[in-house]
PDB file of C-alpha atoms and ligand atoms in Angstrom:
ATOM      1  CA  MET A  29      16.560 -11.574  19.515  1.00 64.00           C
ATOM      2  CA  ASP A  30      15.067 -12.980  16.283  1.00 80.00           C
ATOM      3  CA  THR A  31      14.731 -10.952  13.065  1.00 80.00           C
ATOM      4  CA  ARG A  32      11.027 -10.329  13.578  1.00 85.00           C
ATOM      5  CA  GLN A  33      11.467  -8.909  17.076  1.00 85.00           C
ATOM      6  CA  ALA A  34      14.462  -6.852  15.906  1.00 84.00           C
ATOM      7  CA  ASN A  35      12.234  -5.393  13.176  1.00 89.00           C
ATOM      8  CA  VAL A  36       9.563  -4.439  15.707  1.00 93.00           C
ATOM      9  CA  GLU A  37      12.129  -2.626  17.844  1.00 92.00           C
ATOM     10  CA  ARG A  38      13.713  -0.930  14.823  1.00 92.00           C
ATOM     11  CA  PHE A  39      10.392   0.437  13.537  1.00 94.00           C
ATOM     12  CA  ASN A  40       9.323   1.488  17.057  1.00 96.00           C
ATOM     13  CA  THR A  41      12.541   3.502  17.309  1.00 95.00           C
ATOM     14  CA  ILE A  42      12.223   5.269  13.949  1.00 94.00           C
ATOM     15  CA  ALA A  43       8.421   5.739  13.983  1.00 97.00           C
ATOM     16  CA  SER A  44       8.409   9.409  14.999  1.00 97.00           C
ATOM     17  CA  GLU A  45      10.837  10.302  12.159  1.00 97.00           C
ATOM     18  CA  TRP A  46       9.393   8.015   9.462  1.00 96.00           C
ATOM     19  CA  ASP A  47       7.299  10.672   7.732  1.00 97.00           C
ATOM     20  CA  SER A  48      10.095  13.260   7.667  1.00 97.00           C
ATOM     21  CA  ASP A  49      11.818  11.518   4.713  1.00 95.00           C
ATOM     22  CA  PRO A  50      10.399  13.110   1.525  1.00 96.00           C
ATOM     23  CA  GLY A  51      11.453  10.045  -0.506  1.00 93.00           C
ATOM     24  CA  ARG A  52       9.219   7.776   1.586  1.00 95.00           C
ATOM     25  CA  VAL A  53       6.302  10.182   1.293  1.00 97.00           C
ATOM     26  CA  LEU A  54       6.708  10.394  -2.489  1.00 97.00           C
ATOM     27  CA  MET A  55       6.969   6.605  -2.827  1.00 96.00           C
ATOM     28  CA  ALA A  56       3.771   6.129  -0.815  1.00 98.00           C
ATOM     29  CA  GLN A  57       1.975   8.720  -2.946  1.00 98.00           C
ATOM     30  CA  LYS A  58       3.030   6.966  -6.152  1.00 98.00           C
ATOM     31  CA  VAL A  59       2.101   3.518  -4.822  1.00 98.00           C
ATOM     32  CA  ALA A  60      -1.307   4.710  -3.569  1.00 98.00           C
ATOM     33  CA  ARG A  61      -1.993   6.419  -6.893  1.00 98.00           C
ATOM     34  CA  ALA A  62      -1.050   3.233  -8.802  1.00 98.00           C
ATOM     35  CA  MET A  63      -3.312   1.177  -6.511  1.00 98.00           C
ATOM     36  CA  ARG A  64      -6.245   3.557  -6.909  1.00 98.00           C
ATOM     37  CA  THR A  65      -5.828   3.597 -10.697  1.00 98.00           C
ATOM     38  CA  ALA A  66      -5.522  -0.190 -10.966  1.00 98.00           C
ATOM     39  CA  LEU A  67      -8.348  -0.991  -8.526  1.00 98.00           C
ATOM     40  CA  SER A  68     -10.907   1.791  -9.119  1.00 98.00           C
ATOM     41  CA  PRO A  69     -12.420   1.206  -5.648  1.00 97.00           C
ATOM     42  CA  THR A  70     -16.200   1.571  -5.382  1.00 97.00           C
ATOM     43  CA  GLY A  71     -16.091   3.043  -1.869  1.00 97.00           C
ATOM     44  CA  ARG A  72     -17.864  -0.040  -0.467  1.00 97.00           C
ATOM     45  CA  GLU A  73     -14.754  -2.185   0.126  1.00 98.00           C
ATOM     46  CA  GLN A  74     -13.831  -3.591   3.524  1.00 98.00           C
ATOM     47  CA  ALA A  75     -10.040  -3.628   3.339  1.00 98.00           C
ATOM     48  CA  LEU A  76      -7.011  -4.855   5.229  1.00 98.00           C
ATOM     49  CA  GLU A  77      -3.617  -3.200   4.905  1.00 98.00           C
ATOM     50  CA  PHE A  78      -0.687  -5.093   6.418  1.00 98.00           C
ATOM     51  CA  GLY A  79       2.535  -3.289   7.275  1.00 98.00           C
ATOM     52  CA  ALA A  80       0.541  -0.049   7.309  1.00 98.00           C
ATOM     53  CA  GLY A  81       3.275   1.711   9.281  1.00 98.00           C
ATOM     54  CA  THR A  82       2.538   5.383   9.955  1.00 98.00           C
ATOM     55  CA  GLY A  83      -0.197   5.285   7.318  1.00 98.00           C
ATOM     56  CA  LEU A  84       1.516   7.050   4.420  1.00 98.00           C
ATOM     57  CA  VAL A  85      -0.414   4.781   2.027  1.00 98.00           C
ATOM     58  CA  THR A  86      -3.386   4.243   4.364  1.00 98.00           C
ATOM     59  CA  LEU A  87      -4.359   7.889   4.459  1.00 97.00           C
ATOM     60  CA  LEU A  88      -4.478   8.039   0.664  1.00 97.00           C
ATOM     61  CA  MET A  89      -6.404   4.775   0.246  1.00 98.00           C
ATOM     62  CA  ALA A  90      -8.899   5.131   3.128  1.00 97.00           C
ATOM     63  CA  PRO A  91     -11.033   7.900   1.546  1.00 96.00           C
ATOM     64  CA  THR A  92     -11.783   5.514  -1.372  1.00 97.00           C
ATOM     65  CA  LEU A  93     -12.810   2.589   0.884  1.00 98.00           C
ATOM     66  CA  ALA A  94     -15.608   1.866   3.375  1.00 98.00           C
ATOM     67  CA  HIS A  95     -13.302   0.579   6.110  1.00 98.00           C
ATOM     68  CA  VAL A  96      -9.588  -0.155   6.509  1.00 98.00           C
ATOM     69  CA  THR A  97      -8.064  -2.416   9.129  1.00 98.00           C
ATOM     70  CA  ALA A  98      -4.484  -1.139   9.325  1.00 98.00           C
ATOM     71  CA  LEU A  99      -2.301  -3.890  10.777  1.00 98.00           C
ATOM     72  CA  ASP A 100       1.346  -3.507  11.741  1.00 98.00           C
ATOM     73  CA  SER A 101       3.762  -5.273  14.083  1.00 97.00           C
ATOM     74  CA  SER A 102       5.136  -1.957  15.409  1.00 97.00           C
ATOM     75  CA  ALA A 103       3.052  -0.231  18.093  1.00 97.00           C
ATOM     76  CA  GLY A 104       5.153   2.914  17.583  1.00 98.00           C
ATOM     77  CA  MET A 105       4.335   3.166  13.861  1.00 98.00           C
ATOM     78  CA  LEU A 106       0.630   2.601  14.638  1.00 98.00           C
ATOM     79  CA  ASP A 107       0.658   5.349  17.304  1.00 98.00           C
ATOM     80  CA  VAL A 108       1.700   7.833  14.605  1.00 98.00           C
ATOM     81  CA  LEU A 109      -1.006   6.511  12.256  1.00 98.00           C
ATOM     82  CA  ARG A 110      -3.702   6.804  14.956  1.00 98.00           C
ATOM     83  CA  GLN A 111      -2.741  10.404  15.724  1.00 97.00           C
ATOM     84  CA  LYS A 112      -2.961  11.301  12.032  1.00 97.00           C
ATOM     85  CA  CYS A 113      -6.372   9.617  11.660  1.00 96.00           C
ATOM     86  CA  GLU A 114      -7.662  11.507  14.707  1.00 95.00           C
ATOM     87  CA  SER A 115      -6.460  14.861  13.442  1.00 96.00           C
ATOM     88  CA  LYS A 116      -7.923  14.201   9.963  1.00 94.00           C
ATOM     89  CA  GLN A 117     -11.099  12.656  11.458  1.00 92.00           C
ATOM     90  CA  LEU A 118     -10.635   9.532   9.341  1.00 92.00           C
ATOM     91  CA  THR A 119     -13.078   7.347  11.229  1.00 93.00           C
ATOM     92  CA  GLN A 120     -13.008   4.433   8.763  1.00 96.00           C
ATOM     93  CA  VAL A 121      -9.463   3.391   9.805  1.00 98.00           C
ATOM     94  CA  GLU A 122      -9.008   0.875  12.624  1.00 97.00           C
ATOM     95  CA  THR A 123      -5.486  -0.019  13.787  1.00 98.00           C
ATOM     96  CA  ILE A 124      -4.430  -3.484  14.947  1.00 98.00           C
ATOM     97  CA  GLU A 125      -1.025  -4.459  16.300  1.00 98.00           C
ATOM     98  CA  GLY A 126      -0.100  -7.837  14.830  1.00 97.00           C
ATOM     99  CA  MET A 127       2.352  -9.745  12.707  1.00 96.00           C
ATOM    100  CA  VAL A 128       1.637 -11.392   9.367  1.00 97.00           C
ATOM    101  CA  PRO A 129       1.101 -14.174   8.559  1.00 95.00           C
ATOM    102  CA  ASP A 130       0.250 -15.453  12.060  1.00 95.00           C
ATOM    103  CA  GLN A 131      -1.875 -12.662  13.530  1.00 95.00           C
ATOM    104  CA  LEU A 132      -4.419 -11.756  10.888  1.00 97.00           C
ATOM    105  CA  PRO A 133      -7.974 -11.026  12.044  1.00 97.00           C
ATOM    106  CA  ASP A 134     -10.397 -13.912  11.514  1.00 96.00           C
ATOM    107  CA  THR A 135     -12.250 -12.050   8.736  1.00 97.00           C
ATOM    108  CA  ARG A 136     -12.468 -12.010   4.937  1.00 98.00           C
ATOM    109  CA  TYR A 137     -11.945  -8.751   3.078  1.00 98.00           C
ATOM    110  CA  ASP A 138     -12.903  -7.293  -0.306  1.00 98.00           C
ATOM    111  CA  LEU A 139      -9.369  -6.000  -0.635  1.00 98.00           C
ATOM    112  CA  ILE A 140      -6.003  -6.706   0.978  1.00 98.00           C
ATOM    113  CA  TYR A 141      -3.184  -4.334   0.119  1.00 98.00           C
ATOM    114  CA  SER A 142       0.330  -3.603   1.274  1.00 98.00           C
ATOM    115  CA  SER A 143       3.386  -1.560   0.346  1.00 98.00           C
ATOM    116  CA  MET A 144       7.049  -2.266   1.083  1.00 95.00           C
ATOM    117  CA  THR A 145       6.432  -4.864   3.798  1.00 96.00           C
ATOM    118  CA  MET A 146       6.829  -8.281   2.170  1.00 96.00           C
ATOM    119  CA  HIS A 147      10.618  -7.934   2.013  1.00 92.00           C
ATOM    120  CA  HIS A 148      10.527  -8.169   5.824  1.00 92.00           C
ATOM    121  CA  VAL A 149       8.555 -11.456   5.845  1.00 94.00           C
ATOM    122  CA  ASP A 150      10.409 -14.801   5.874  1.00 92.00           C
ATOM    123  CA  ASP A 151       8.065 -17.091   3.972  1.00 95.00           C
ATOM    124  CA  VAL A 152       6.248 -14.996   1.368  1.00 97.00           C
ATOM    125  CA  PRO A 153       4.616 -17.955  -0.496  1.00 98.00           C
ATOM    126  CA  ALA A 154       3.104 -19.039   2.866  1.00 97.00           C
ATOM    127  CA  LEU A 155       1.985 -15.457   3.525  1.00 98.00           C
ATOM    128  CA  LEU A 156       0.230 -15.299   0.136  1.00 98.00           C
ATOM    129  CA  LYS A 157      -1.590 -18.563   0.861  1.00 98.00           C
ATOM    130  CA  THR A 158      -2.758 -17.184   4.221  1.00 98.00           C
ATOM    131  CA  LEU A 159      -3.844 -13.932   2.589  1.00 98.00           C
ATOM    132  CA  ALA A 160      -5.864 -15.911   0.022  1.00 98.00           C
ATOM    133  CA  ASP A 161      -7.879 -17.372   2.917  1.00 97.00           C
ATOM    134  CA  HIS A 162      -8.725 -13.810   4.007  1.00 98.00           C
ATOM    135  CA  VAL A 163      -9.944 -12.467   0.653  1.00 98.00           C
ATOM    136  CA  LYS A 164     -13.644 -12.876  -0.196  1.00 98.00           C
ATOM    137  CA  PRO A 165     -14.559 -14.661  -3.436  1.00 97.00           C
ATOM    138  CA  GLY A 166     -14.309 -11.996  -6.125  1.00 97.00           C
ATOM    139  CA  GLY A 167     -12.114  -9.878  -3.837  1.00 98.00           C
ATOM    140  CA  ARG A 168      -8.721  -8.516  -4.747  1.00 98.00           C
ATOM    141  CA  ILE A 169      -5.160  -8.147  -3.561  1.00 98.00           C
ATOM    142  CA  ALA A 170      -2.760  -5.288  -4.354  1.00 98.00           C
ATOM    143  CA  LEU A 171       0.859  -5.737  -3.298  1.00 98.00           C
ATOM    144  CA  ALA A 172       3.729  -3.343  -3.895  1.00 98.00           C
ATOM    145  CA  ASP A 173       7.387  -4.031  -3.208  1.00 97.00           C
ATOM    146  CA  LEU A 174      10.828  -3.864  -4.768  1.00 95.00           C
ATOM    147  CA  ASP A 175      11.715  -5.696  -7.920  1.00 96.00           C
ATOM    148  CA  ALA A 176      14.643  -8.085  -7.396  1.00 91.00           C
ATOM    149  CA  GLU A 177      17.656  -5.892  -6.618  1.00 87.00           C
ATOM    150  CA  ASP A 178      21.329  -6.170  -5.701  1.00 80.00           C
ATOM    151  CA  GLY A 179      20.894  -5.403  -1.987  1.00 80.00           C
ATOM    152  CA  GLY A 180      21.839  -1.746  -2.444  1.00 77.00           C
ATOM    153  CA  PHE A 181      18.368  -0.363  -1.732  1.00 81.00           C
ATOM    154  CA  HIS A 182      18.690  -0.843   2.009  1.00 80.00           C
ATOM    155  CA  HIS A 183      22.146   0.381   2.904  1.00 71.00           C
ATOM    156  CA  GLU A 184      21.975  -1.470   6.198  1.00 65.00           C
ATOM    157  CA  ALA A 185      20.168  -4.734   5.735  1.00 59.00           C
ATOM    158  CA  LYS A 186      18.902  -5.202   9.315  1.00 70.00           C
ATOM    159  CA  GLY A 187      15.442  -6.782   9.264  1.00 74.00           C
ATOM    160  CA  VAL A 188      15.426  -7.093   5.475  1.00 80.00           C
ATOM    161  CA  VAL A 189      14.887 -10.717   4.480  1.00 84.00           C
ATOM    162  CA  HIS A 190      14.509 -10.332   0.686  1.00 85.00           C
ATOM    163  CA  HIS A 191      16.303  -8.082  -1.795  1.00 88.00           C
ATOM    164  CA  GLY A 192      13.077  -7.595  -3.726  1.00 93.00           C
ATOM    165  CA  PHE A 193      11.240 -10.175  -5.795  1.00 97.00           C
ATOM    166  CA  ALA A 194      11.386 -11.331  -9.409  1.00 96.00           C
ATOM    167  CA  ARG A 195       7.980 -10.671 -10.992  1.00 98.00           C
ATOM    168  CA  ASP A 196       7.703 -14.059 -12.708  1.00 98.00           C
ATOM    169  CA  THR A 197       8.455 -15.903  -9.435  1.00 97.00           C
ATOM    170  CA  PHE A 198       6.099 -13.658  -7.460  1.00 98.00           C
ATOM    171  CA  GLY A 199       3.344 -14.147 -10.056  1.00 98.00           C
ATOM    172  CA  ASN A 200       3.730 -17.928  -9.745  1.00 98.00           C
ATOM    173  CA  TRP A 201       3.483 -17.668  -5.950  1.00 98.00           C
ATOM    174  CA  LEU A 202       0.227 -15.699  -6.330  1.00 98.00           C
ATOM    175  CA  ARG A 203      -1.231 -18.298  -8.725  1.00 98.00           C
ATOM    176  CA  ASP A 204      -0.072 -21.157  -6.434  1.00 98.00           C
ATOM    177  CA  ALA A 205      -1.931 -19.417  -3.596  1.00 98.00           C
ATOM    178  CA  GLY A 206      -5.117 -19.564  -5.685  1.00 98.00           C
ATOM    179  CA  PHE A 207      -5.220 -16.019  -7.055  1.00 98.00           C
ATOM    180  CA  ALA A 208      -6.190 -15.342 -10.685  1.00 98.00           C
ATOM    181  CA  ASP A 209      -5.919 -12.428 -13.148  1.00 97.00           C
ATOM    182  CA  VAL A 210      -2.408 -11.648 -11.944  1.00 98.00           C
ATOM    183  CA  ARG A 211      -0.995  -8.474 -13.480  1.00 98.00           C
ATOM    184  CA  PHE A 212       1.969  -6.259 -12.770  1.00 98.00           C
ATOM    185  CA  SER A 213       2.756  -2.608 -13.287  1.00 98.00           C
ATOM    186  CA  THR A 214       5.570  -0.351 -12.151  1.00 98.00           C
ATOM    187  CA  ALA A 215       4.247   1.970  -9.458  1.00 97.00           C
ATOM    188  CA  PHE A 216       7.397   4.050  -9.105  1.00 96.00           C
ATOM    189  CA  THR A 217      11.157   3.917  -9.622  1.00 96.00           C
ATOM    190  CA  VAL A 218      13.445   5.070  -6.815  1.00 93.00           C
ATOM    191  CA  SER A 219      16.838   6.427  -7.897  1.00 91.00           C
ATOM    192  CA  ARG A 220      19.539   6.087  -5.254  1.00 86.00           C
ATOM    193  CA  GLU A 221      23.259   6.692  -5.095  1.00 83.00           C
ATOM    194  CA  ALA A 222      25.115   3.421  -4.523  1.00 77.00           C
ATOM    195  CA  ASP A 223      28.219   3.053  -2.347  1.00 74.00           C
ATOM    196  CA  ASP A 224      30.421   3.369  -5.478  1.00 78.00           C
ATOM    197  CA  GLY A 225      28.850   6.755  -6.330  1.00 83.00           C
ATOM    198  CA  THR A 226      26.801   5.511  -9.301  1.00 86.00           C
ATOM    199  CA  VAL A 227      23.051   6.132  -9.399  1.00 89.00           C
ATOM    200  CA  GLN A 228      20.954   2.964  -9.367  1.00 90.00           C
ATOM    201  CA  ASP A 229      17.279   2.636 -10.256  1.00 91.00           C
ATOM    202  CA  TYR A 230      15.062   0.511  -8.001  1.00 93.00           C
ATOM    203  CA  PRO A 231      11.622  -0.121  -9.547  1.00 95.00           C
ATOM    204  CA  ILE A 232       8.669  -0.806  -7.244  1.00 97.00           C
ATOM    205  CA  PHE A 233       6.181  -3.268  -8.714  1.00 98.00           C
ATOM    206  CA  LEU A 234       2.472  -3.353  -8.056  1.00 98.00           C
ATOM    207  CA  ALA A 235       0.899  -6.805  -8.346  1.00 98.00           C
ATOM    208  CA  ILE A 236      -2.900  -6.999  -8.597  1.00 98.00           C
ATOM    209  CA  ALA A 237      -4.769 -10.307  -8.491  1.00 98.00           C
ATOM    210  CA  SER A 238      -8.243 -11.537  -7.697  1.00 98.00           C
ATOM    211  CA  GLN A 239      -9.766 -14.363  -5.710  1.00 96.00           C
ATOM    212  CA  PRO A 240     -11.962 -16.358  -8.102  1.00 95.00           C
ATOM    213  CA  ASP A 241     -15.720 -16.374  -7.399  1.00 90.00           C
ATOM    214  CA  SER A 242     -16.548 -19.682  -5.731  1.00 72.00           C
TER     215      SER A 242
HETATM  216  C1  SAM B 254       9.180  -0.317   5.144  1.00 93.03           C
HETATM  217  S1  SAM B 254       7.866  -0.076   6.288  1.00 93.03           S
HETATM  218  C2  SAM B 254       6.532   0.438   5.197  1.00 93.03           C
HETATM  219  C3  SAM B 254       5.434   1.157   5.935  1.00 93.03           C
HETATM  220  C4  SAM B 254       4.331   1.712   5.019  1.00 93.03           C
HETATM  221  N1  SAM B 254       3.690   0.652   4.270  1.00 93.03           N
HETATM  222  C5  SAM B 254       4.863   2.782   4.096  1.00 93.03           C
HETATM  223  O1  SAM B 254       4.820   2.590   2.870  1.00 93.03           O
HETATM  224  O2  SAM B 254       5.300   3.827   4.594  1.00 93.03           O
HETATM  225  C6  SAM B 254       7.405  -1.742   6.711  1.00 93.03           C
HETATM  226  C7  SAM B 254       6.336  -1.818   7.779  1.00 93.03           C
HETATM  227  O3  SAM B 254       5.965  -3.174   7.910  1.00 93.03           O
HETATM  228  C8  SAM B 254       5.903  -3.521   9.285  1.00 93.03           C
HETATM  229  N2  SAM B 254       6.181  -4.958   9.354  1.00 93.03           N
HETATM  230  C9  SAM B 254       7.360  -5.593   9.110  1.00 93.03           C
HETATM  231  N3  SAM B 254       7.183  -6.930   9.216  1.00 93.03           N
HETATM  232  C10 SAM B 254       5.876  -7.124   9.526  1.00 93.03           C
HETATM  233  C11 SAM B 254       5.084  -8.287   9.761  1.00 93.03           C
HETATM  234  N4  SAM B 254       5.590  -9.528   9.687  1.00 93.03           N
HETATM  235  N5  SAM B 254       3.775  -8.114  10.054  1.00 93.03           N
HETATM  236  C12 SAM B 254       3.225  -6.868  10.127  1.00 93.03           C
HETATM  237  N6  SAM B 254       3.929  -5.744   9.912  1.00 93.03           N
HETATM  238  C13 SAM B 254       5.239  -5.870   9.609  1.00 93.03           C
HETATM  239  C14 SAM B 254       6.909  -2.626   9.967  1.00 93.03           C
HETATM  240  O4  SAM B 254       6.624  -2.429  11.338  1.00 93.03           O
HETATM  241  C15 SAM B 254       6.780  -1.342   9.151  1.00 93.03           C
HETATM  242  O5  SAM B 254       5.805  -0.477   9.687  1.00 93.03           O
END
């Protein structure tokens, strides 16, 4: 089984318990707040979220947007998200099972955003180039993930391809993909006990960039 399929199975298995970890819920709240502050959405945006999972970020972003296509490779994670949208009557969220970068809808968006998913994707520079083709001129991208780390964030590294990303390298990848106005902030810092008993800080960056007007 390849890494991508193993990831699908892993997230299908843990989907029903995903939201019961308070650390994940807090991280999603902090990331969504940082995105909302940095983007100041108008409420008219047509958005795509990839790696939406159970919608911890989706449910906080959707009320500020006109429509969200929530894409994820795990049907199990999306089942949880759909149930939450139904119970909250969030009609502007549509779920799509699919894998980035190959299975993106043939549409351009005002905003593409994602949290904690790129470290599962093999070729991130290629992903960013594909995403650029799906952002409207003048549209924006908002991507959150781990800063480069020592591998201690995920105690078991199954399905994790990257131990975070260095901001300068990631910024260059965004510019190479055609994005402009690249800026970074720290959305949140996770503190975790390492195997040796010391407490390590793992900052989560938020990168915002825009697609130039053509
Ligand atoms: C660490 S979880 C984060 C979920 C959610 N963004 C959150 O903050 O709670 C990563 C998610 O990305 C999905 N995923 C991993 N690789 C993917 C890919 N290549 N395409 C689409 N989704 C992917 C997984 O199924 C999982 O739901």
